[in-house]
Tab-separated table of C-alpha atoms in Angstrom:
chain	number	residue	atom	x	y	z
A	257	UNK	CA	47.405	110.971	68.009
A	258	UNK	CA	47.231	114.682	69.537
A	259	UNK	CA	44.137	114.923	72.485
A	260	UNK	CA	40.710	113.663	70.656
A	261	UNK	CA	39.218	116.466	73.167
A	262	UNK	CA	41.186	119.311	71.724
A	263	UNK	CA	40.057	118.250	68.202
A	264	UNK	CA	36.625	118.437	69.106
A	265	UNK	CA	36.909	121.559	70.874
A	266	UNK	CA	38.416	123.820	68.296
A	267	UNK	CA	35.744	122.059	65.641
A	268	UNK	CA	32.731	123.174	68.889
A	269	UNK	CA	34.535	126.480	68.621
A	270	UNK	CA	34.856	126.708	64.731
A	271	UNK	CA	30.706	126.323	64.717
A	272	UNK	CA	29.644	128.240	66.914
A	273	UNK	CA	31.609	130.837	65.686
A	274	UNK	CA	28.946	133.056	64.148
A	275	UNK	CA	31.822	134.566	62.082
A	276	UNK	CA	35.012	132.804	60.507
A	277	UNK	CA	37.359	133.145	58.121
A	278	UNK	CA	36.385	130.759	55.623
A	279	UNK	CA	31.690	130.656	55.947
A	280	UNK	CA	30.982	127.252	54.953
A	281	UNK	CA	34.328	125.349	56.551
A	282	UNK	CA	32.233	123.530	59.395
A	283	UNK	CA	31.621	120.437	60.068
A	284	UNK	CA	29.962	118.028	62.934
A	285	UNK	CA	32.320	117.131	65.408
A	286	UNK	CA	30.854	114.167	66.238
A	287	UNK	CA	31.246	113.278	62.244
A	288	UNK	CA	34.863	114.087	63.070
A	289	UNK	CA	35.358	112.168	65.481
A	290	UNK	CA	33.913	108.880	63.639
A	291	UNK	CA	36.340	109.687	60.893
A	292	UNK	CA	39.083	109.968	63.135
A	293	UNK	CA	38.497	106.462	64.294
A	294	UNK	CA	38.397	105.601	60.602
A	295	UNK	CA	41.108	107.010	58.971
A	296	UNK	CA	43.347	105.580	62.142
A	297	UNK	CA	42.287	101.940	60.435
A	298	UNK	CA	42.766	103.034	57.635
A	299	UNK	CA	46.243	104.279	58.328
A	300	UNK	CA	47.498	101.589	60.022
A	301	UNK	CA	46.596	99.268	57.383
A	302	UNK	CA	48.482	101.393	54.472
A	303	UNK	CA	51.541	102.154	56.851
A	304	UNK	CA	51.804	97.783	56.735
A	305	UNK	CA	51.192	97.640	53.279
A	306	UNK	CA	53.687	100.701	52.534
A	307	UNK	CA	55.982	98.515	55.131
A	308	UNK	CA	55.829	95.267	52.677
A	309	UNK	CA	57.215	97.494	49.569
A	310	UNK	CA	59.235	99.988	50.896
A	311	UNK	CA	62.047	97.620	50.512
A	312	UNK	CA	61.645	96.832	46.889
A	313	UNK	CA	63.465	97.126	44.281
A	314	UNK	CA	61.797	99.328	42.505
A	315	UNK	CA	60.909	101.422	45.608
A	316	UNK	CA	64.924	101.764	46.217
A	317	UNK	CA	65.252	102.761	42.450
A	318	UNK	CA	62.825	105.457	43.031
A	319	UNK	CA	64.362	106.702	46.346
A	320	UNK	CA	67.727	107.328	44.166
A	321	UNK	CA	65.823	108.724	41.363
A	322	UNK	CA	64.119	110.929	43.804
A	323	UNK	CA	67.397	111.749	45.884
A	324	UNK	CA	69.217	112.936	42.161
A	325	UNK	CA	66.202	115.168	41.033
A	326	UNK	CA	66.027	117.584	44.076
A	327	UNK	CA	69.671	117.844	44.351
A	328	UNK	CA	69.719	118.837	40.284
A	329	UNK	CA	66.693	120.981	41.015
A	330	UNK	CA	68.495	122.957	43.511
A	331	UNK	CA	71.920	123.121	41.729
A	332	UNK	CA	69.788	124.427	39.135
A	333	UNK	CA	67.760	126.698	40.916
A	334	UNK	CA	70.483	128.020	42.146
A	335	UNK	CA	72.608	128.919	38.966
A	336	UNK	CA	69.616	130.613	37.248
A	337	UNK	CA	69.405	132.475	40.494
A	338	UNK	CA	73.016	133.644	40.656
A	339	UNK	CA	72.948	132.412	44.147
A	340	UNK	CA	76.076	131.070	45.459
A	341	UNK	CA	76.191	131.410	49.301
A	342	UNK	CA	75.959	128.074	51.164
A	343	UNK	CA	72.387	126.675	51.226
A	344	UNK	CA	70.230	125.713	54.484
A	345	UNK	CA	68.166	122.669	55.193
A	346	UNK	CA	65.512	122.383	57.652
A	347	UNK	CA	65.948	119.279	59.752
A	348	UNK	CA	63.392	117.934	62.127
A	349	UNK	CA	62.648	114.763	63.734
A	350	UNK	CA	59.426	112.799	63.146
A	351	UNK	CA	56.479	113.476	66.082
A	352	UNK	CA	53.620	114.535	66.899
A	353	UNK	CA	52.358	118.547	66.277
A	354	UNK	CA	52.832	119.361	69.542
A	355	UNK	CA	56.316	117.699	70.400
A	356	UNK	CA	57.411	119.336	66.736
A	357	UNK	CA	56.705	122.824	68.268
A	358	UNK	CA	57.985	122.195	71.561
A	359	UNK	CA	61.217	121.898	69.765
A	360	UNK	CA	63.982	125.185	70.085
A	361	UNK	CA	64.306	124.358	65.962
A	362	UNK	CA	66.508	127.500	65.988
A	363	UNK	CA	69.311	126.117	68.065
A	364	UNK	CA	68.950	121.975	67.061
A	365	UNK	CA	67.700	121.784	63.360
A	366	UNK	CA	68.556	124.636	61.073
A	367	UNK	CA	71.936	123.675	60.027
A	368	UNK	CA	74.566	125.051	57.334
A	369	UNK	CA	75.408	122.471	54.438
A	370	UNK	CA	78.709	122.103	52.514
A	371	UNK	CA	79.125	121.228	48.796
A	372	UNK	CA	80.950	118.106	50.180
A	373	UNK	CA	77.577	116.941	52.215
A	374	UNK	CA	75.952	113.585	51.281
A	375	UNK	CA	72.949	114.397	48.715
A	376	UNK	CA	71.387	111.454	50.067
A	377	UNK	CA	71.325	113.207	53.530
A	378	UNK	CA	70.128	116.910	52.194
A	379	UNK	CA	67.805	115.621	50.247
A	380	UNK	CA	65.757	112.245	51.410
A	381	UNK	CA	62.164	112.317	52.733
A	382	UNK	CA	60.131	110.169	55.712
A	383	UNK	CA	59.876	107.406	52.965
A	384	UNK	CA	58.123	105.313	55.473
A	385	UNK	CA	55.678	108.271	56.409
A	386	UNK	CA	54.410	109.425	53.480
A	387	UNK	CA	50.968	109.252	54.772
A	388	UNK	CA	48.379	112.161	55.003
A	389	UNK	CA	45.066	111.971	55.245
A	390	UNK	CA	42.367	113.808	53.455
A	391	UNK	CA	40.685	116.880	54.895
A	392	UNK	CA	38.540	119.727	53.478
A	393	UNK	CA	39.480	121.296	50.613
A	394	UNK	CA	37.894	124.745	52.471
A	395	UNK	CA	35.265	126.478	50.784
A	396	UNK	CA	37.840	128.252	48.308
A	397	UNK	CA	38.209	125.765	45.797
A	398	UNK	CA	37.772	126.715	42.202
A	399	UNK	CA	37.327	124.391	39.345
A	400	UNK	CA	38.564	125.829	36.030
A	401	UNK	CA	42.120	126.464	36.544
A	402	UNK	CA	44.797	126.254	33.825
A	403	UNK	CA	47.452	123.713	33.936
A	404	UNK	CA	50.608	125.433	35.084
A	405	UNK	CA	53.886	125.005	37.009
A	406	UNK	CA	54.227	128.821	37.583
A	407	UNK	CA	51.135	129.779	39.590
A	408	UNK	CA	52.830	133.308	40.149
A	409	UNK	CA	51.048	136.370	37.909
A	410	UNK	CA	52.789	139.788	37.647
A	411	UNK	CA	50.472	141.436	39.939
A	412	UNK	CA	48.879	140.256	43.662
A	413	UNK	CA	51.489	137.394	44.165
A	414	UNK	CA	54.389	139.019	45.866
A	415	UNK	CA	56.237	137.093	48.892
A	416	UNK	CA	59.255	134.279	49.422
A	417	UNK	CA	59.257	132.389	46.501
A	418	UNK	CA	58.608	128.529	47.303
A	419	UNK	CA	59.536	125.983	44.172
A	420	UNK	CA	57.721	123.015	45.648
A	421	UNK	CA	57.809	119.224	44.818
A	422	UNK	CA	54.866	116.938	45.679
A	423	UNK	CA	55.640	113.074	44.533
A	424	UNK	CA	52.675	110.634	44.999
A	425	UNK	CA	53.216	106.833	46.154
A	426	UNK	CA	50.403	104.500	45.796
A	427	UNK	CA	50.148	102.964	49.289
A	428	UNK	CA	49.639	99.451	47.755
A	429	UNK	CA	52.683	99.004	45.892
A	430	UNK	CA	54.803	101.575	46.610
A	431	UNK	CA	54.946	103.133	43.176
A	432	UNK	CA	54.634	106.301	42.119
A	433	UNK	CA	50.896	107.510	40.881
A	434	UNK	CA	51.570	108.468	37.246
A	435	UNK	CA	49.194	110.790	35.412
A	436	UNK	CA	47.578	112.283	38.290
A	437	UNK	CA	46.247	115.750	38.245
A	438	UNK	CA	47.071	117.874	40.930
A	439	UNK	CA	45.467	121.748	41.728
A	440	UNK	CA	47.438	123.941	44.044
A	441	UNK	CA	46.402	126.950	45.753
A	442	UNK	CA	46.649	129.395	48.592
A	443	UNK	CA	46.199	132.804	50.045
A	444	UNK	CA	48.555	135.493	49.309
A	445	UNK	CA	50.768	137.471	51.384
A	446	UNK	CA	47.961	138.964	52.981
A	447	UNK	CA	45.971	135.860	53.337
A	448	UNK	CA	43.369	136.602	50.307
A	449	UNK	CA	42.441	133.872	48.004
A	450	UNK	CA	41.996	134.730	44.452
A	451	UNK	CA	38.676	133.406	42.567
A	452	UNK	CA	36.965	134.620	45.765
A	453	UNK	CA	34.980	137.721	46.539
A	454	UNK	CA	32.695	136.703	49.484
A	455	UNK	CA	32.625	137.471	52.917
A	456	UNK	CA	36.099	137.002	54.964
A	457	UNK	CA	37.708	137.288	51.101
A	458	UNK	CA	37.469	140.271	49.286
A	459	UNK	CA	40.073	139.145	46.342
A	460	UNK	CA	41.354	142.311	43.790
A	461	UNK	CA	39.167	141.273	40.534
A	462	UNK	CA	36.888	138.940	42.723
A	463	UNK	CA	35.855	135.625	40.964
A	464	UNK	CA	38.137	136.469	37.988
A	465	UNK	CA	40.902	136.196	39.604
A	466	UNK	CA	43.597	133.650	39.115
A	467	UNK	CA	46.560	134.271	41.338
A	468	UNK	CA	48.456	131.576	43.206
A	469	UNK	CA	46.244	128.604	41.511
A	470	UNK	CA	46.965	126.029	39.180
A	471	UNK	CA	47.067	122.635	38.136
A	472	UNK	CA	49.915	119.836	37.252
A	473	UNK	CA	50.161	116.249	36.119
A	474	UNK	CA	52.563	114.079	37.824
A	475	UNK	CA	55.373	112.549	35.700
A	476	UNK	CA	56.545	108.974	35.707
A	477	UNK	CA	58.250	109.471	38.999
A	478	UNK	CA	54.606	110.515	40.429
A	479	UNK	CA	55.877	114.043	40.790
A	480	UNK	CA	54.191	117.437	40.119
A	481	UNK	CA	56.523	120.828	40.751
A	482	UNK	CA	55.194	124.096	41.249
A	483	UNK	CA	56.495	127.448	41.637
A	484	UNK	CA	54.419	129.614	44.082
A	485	UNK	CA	55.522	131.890	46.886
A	486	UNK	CA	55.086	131.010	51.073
A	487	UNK	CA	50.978	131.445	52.198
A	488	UNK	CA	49.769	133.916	54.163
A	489	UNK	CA	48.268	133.581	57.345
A	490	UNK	CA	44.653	134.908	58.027
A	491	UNK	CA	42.159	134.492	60.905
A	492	UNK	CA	41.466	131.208	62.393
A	493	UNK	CA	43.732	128.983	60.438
A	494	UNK	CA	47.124	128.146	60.772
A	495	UNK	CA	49.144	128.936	57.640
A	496	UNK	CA	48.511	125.941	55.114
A	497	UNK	CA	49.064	125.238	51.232
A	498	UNK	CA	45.879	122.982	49.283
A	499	UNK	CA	46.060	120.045	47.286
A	500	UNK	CA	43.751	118.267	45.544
A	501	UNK	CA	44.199	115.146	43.251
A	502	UNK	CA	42.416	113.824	40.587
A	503	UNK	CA	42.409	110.739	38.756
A	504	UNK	CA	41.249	109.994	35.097
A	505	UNK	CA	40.499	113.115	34.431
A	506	UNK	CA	40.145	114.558	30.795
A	507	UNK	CA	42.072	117.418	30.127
A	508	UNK	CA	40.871	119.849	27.243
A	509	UNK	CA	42.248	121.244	24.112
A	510	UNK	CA	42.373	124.749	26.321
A	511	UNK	CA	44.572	123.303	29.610
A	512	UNK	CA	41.834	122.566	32.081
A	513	UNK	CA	39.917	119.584	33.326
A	514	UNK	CA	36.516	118.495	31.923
A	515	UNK	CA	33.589	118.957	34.365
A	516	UNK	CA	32.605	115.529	35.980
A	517	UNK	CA	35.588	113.337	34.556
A	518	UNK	CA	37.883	111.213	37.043
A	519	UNK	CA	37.667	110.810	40.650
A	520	UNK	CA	39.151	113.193	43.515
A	521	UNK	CA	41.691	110.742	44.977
A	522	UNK	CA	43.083	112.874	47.821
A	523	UNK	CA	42.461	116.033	49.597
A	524	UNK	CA	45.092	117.428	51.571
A	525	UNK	CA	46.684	120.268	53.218
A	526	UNK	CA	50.508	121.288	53.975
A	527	UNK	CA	51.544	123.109	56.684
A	528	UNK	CA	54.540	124.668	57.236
A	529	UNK	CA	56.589	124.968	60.554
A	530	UNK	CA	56.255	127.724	62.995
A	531	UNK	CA	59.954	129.153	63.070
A	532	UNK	CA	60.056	129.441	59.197
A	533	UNK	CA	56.332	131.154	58.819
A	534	UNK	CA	57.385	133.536	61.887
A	535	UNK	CA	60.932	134.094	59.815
A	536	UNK	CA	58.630	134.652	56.463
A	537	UNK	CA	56.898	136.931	58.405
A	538	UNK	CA	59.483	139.716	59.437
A	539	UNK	CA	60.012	140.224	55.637
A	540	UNK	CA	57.538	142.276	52.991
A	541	UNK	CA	54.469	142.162	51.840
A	542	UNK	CA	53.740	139.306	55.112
A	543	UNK	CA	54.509	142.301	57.537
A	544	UNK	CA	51.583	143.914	56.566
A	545	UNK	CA	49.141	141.657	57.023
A	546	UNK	CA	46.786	142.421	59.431
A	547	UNK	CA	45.118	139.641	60.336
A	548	UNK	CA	45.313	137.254	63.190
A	549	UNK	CA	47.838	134.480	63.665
A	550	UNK	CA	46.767	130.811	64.588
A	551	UNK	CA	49.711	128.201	65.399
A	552	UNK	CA	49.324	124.851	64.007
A	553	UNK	CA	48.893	123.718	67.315
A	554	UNK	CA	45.650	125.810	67.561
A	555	UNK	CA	44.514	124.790	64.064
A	556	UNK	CA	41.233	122.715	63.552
A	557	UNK	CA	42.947	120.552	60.612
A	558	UNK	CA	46.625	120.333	61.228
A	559	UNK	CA	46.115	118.704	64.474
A	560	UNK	CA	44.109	116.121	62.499
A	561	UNK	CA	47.006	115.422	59.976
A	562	UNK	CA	49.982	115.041	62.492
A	563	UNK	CA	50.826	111.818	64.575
A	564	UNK	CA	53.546	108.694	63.794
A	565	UNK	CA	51.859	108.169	60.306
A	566	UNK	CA	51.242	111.794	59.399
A	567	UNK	CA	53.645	114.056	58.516
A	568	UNK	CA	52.027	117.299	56.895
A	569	UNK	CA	55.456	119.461	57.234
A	570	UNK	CA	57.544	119.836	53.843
A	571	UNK	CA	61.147	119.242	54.301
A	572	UNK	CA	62.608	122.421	52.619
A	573	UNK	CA	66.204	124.159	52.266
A	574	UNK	CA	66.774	127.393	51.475
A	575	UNK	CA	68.425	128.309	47.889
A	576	UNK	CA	70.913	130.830	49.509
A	577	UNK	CA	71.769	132.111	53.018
A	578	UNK	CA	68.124	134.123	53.525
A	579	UNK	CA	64.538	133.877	52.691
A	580	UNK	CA	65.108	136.390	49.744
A	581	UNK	CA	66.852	134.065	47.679
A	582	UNK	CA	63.880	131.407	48.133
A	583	UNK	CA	62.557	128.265	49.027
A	584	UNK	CA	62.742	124.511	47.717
A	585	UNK	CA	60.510	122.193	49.586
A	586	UNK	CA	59.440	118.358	48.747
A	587	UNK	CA	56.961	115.853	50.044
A	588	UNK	CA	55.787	112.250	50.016
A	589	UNK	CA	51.928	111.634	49.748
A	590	UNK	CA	51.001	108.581	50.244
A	591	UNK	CA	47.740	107.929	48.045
A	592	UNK	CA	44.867	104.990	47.780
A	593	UNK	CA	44.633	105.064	44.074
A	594	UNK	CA	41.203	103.134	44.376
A	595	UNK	CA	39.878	105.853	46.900
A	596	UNK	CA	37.663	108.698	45.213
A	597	UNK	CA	35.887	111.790	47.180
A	598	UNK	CA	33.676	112.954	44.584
A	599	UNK	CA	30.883	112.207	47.072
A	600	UNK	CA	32.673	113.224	50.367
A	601	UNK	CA	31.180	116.325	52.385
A	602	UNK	CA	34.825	117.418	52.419
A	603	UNK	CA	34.650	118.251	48.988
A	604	UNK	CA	33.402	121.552	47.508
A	605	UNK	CA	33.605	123.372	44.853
A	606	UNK	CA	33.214	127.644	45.602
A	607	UNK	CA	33.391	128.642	42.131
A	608	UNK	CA	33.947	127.664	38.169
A	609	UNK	CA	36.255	129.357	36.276
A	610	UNK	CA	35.486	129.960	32.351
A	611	UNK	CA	35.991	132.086	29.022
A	612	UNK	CA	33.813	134.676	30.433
A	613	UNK	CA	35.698	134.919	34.137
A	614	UNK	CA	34.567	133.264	37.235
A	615	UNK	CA	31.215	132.495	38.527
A	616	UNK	CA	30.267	131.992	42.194
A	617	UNK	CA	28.428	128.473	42.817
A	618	UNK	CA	25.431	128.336	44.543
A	619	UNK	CA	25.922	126.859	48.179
A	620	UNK	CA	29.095	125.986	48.030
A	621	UNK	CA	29.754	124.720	51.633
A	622	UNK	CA	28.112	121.906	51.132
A	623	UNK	CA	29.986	119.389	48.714
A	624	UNK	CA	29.870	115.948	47.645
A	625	UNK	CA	29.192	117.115	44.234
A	626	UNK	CA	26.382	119.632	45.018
A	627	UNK	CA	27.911	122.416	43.830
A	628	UNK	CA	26.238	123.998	40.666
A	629	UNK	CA	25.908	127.038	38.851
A	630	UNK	CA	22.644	129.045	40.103
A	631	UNK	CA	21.461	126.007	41.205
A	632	UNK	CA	20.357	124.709	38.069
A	633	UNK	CA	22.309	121.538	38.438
A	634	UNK	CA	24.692	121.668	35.629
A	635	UNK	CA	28.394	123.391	35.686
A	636	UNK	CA	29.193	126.160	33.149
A	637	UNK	CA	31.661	125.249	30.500
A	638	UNK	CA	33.915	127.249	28.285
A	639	UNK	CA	37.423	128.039	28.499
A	640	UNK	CA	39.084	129.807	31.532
A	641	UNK	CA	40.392	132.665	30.369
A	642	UNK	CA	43.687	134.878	32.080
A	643	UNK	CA	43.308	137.845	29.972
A	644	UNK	CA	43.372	141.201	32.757
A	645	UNK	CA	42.048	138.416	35.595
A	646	UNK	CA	45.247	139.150	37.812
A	647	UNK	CA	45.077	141.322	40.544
A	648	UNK	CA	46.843	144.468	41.519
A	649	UNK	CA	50.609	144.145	42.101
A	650	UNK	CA	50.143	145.031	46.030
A	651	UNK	CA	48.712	142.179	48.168
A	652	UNK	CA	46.139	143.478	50.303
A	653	UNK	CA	43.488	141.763	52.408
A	654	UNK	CA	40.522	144.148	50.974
């Protein structure tokens, strides 16, 4: 795994910070540390299990399955697009952060695919890494969002548009998690969240605000698609997209979850590869974002995510011959079903979303299923509304 000492010292540096960009993402490094040791275990035991069933039948059937969707996703993508210059495919070997970066990916792995190319080689993924472990969901996270596949709204989410696939493989059996709901969200062009208006993010329409969030159930194939654009960068993180899963949840009559129903089954965080977010940002609105850049090698989380068993990267390819014609990227989760994080510290909940807009939760950087509305213990309920909650059309980071 990357240096245990640089871990802790970007967590040391994260709390003593007396200012960051997220208040409330901190956590003891010593607790980190413990988990570290943990999640190792617990990693090498699902990497054996994921080992014993990768093989299967089944598992092969759902490699193919897999293998046919993306490519018809693309082709498809493609044609509505009226795209029909040659696509490109990021390639990359398997490694740790740091050996990842030290990589010239410019001259080795960005390489030009025919129509005649195998789809089998454009469009597998590290079906025997699938694993990432759970980290904080930051103290953005809103509960109240609508189930969507288009997180996109007409104003405030301009950028390079990203159709991402997540598919979800039970580590036991090598199956894919059906029914699973998953939220998705992350900061704009600029690096503003939406749902937000607190110190470090000052989102357009504050905590009625709805851009670049959502939620989706995964199919019988364990996959959940959205459409969402590239995430800005802002200060002290590297550039990252959240996930958060859910099991058993109840959806309602109005598209969103019911309050204290299910279990949270993973938290996780993508990050995306420094030559494509430095390519994203050359074009507009990312150019004029003003705040700082951190690499994922100087990021408190990613570090934590990447070694043999890790892989938090998205394979991607672009739709046409430049960023302007978009993005389709896929990944492999590997998930403990029988795992839940209701309880966890990692988990927090910053706001709820309902008929009458948003509504900031008392405390929120401290989760485990603390969070409540004015303190008074119980969540609001209601039904989120998107009437006039998007935000203007320019990003901005005020």
């Amino acid at each position: 795994m990357v240096q245990l000492s640089k871990v802790l010292a970007i967590a040391a540096a994260c709390l003593a910070s007396p200012v960051v960009a997220h208040p409330g993402e901190k956590h003891d490094p010593h607790v980190i540390k413990r988990e570290i040791h943990a999640r190792d275990a617990m990693a090498a035991a699902a990497k054996r299990s994921l080992g014993g069933c990768e093989s299967s039948l089944h598992a092969r059937e759902l490699h193919k399955r897999s293998v046919a969707r993306r490519a018809r996703t693309v082709n498809q993508l493609r044609q509505k697009r009226g795209i029909t210059a040659n696509p490109q495919k990021w390639r990359r070997n398997l490694a740790q952060l740091e050996e990842w970066e030290a990589i010239d990916h410019n001259k080795t792995d960005i390489l030009n695919y025919s129509p005649a190319t195998p789809e089998s080689i454009i469009f597998s993924a590290n079906t025997s890494c699938i694993l990432t472990p759970t980290v904080t969901d930051g103290p953005y996270y809103v509960w109240g969002e609508v189930i969507r596949k288009n997180v996109k709204e007409e104003k405030y989410s301009d950028g390079v548009d990203i159709f991402l696939e997540v598919q979800y493989i039970d580590i036991n059996t090598c199956r894919p998690v059906q029914g699973a709901l998953v939220d998705i969200w992350n900061a704009n062009a600029t690096g503003v969240y939406s749902g937000i208006s607190t110190t470090g993010n000052y989102a357009a329409d504050g905590w009625d605000s709805t851009y670049l969030r959502g939620i989706q159930q995964t199919n019988r194939d364990g996959v959940v698609e959205f459409e969402t654009i590239f995430p800005g960068h802002y200060d002290d993180r590297a550039t990252h997209t959240h996930l958060l899963t859910h099991l058993n949840a109840t959806i309602l009559p109005n598209k969103t979850l019911e309050v204290g129903t299910g279990s949270v089954a993973h938290i996780g965080q993508l990050f995306w590869n420094e030559v494509l977010r430095s390519a994203v940002e050359e074009t507009y609105p990312y150019n004029t974002n003003t705040q700082s850049i951190t690499s994922n090698e100087d990021d408190m989380w990613s570090v934590l995510q990447a070694d043999s068993s890790y892989d938090p990267f998205p394979e991607y390819i672009y739709l046409g011959d430049s960023l302007e014609d978009g993005l389709f990227a896929w990944i492999q989760i590997g998930l403990n079903a029988t795992a839940d994080y209701t309880d966890n510290s990692y988990y927090s909940i910053a706001a709820y979303l309902e008929a009458d807009g948003g509504h900031e939760v008392s405390d929120s950087a401290v989760g485990g299923g603390s969070a409540s509305d004015g303190g008074n213990g119980t969540a609001p309920s209601g039904v989120a509304s998107f009437g006039g909650s998007a935000s203007p059309s320019a990003p901005t980071s005020a």
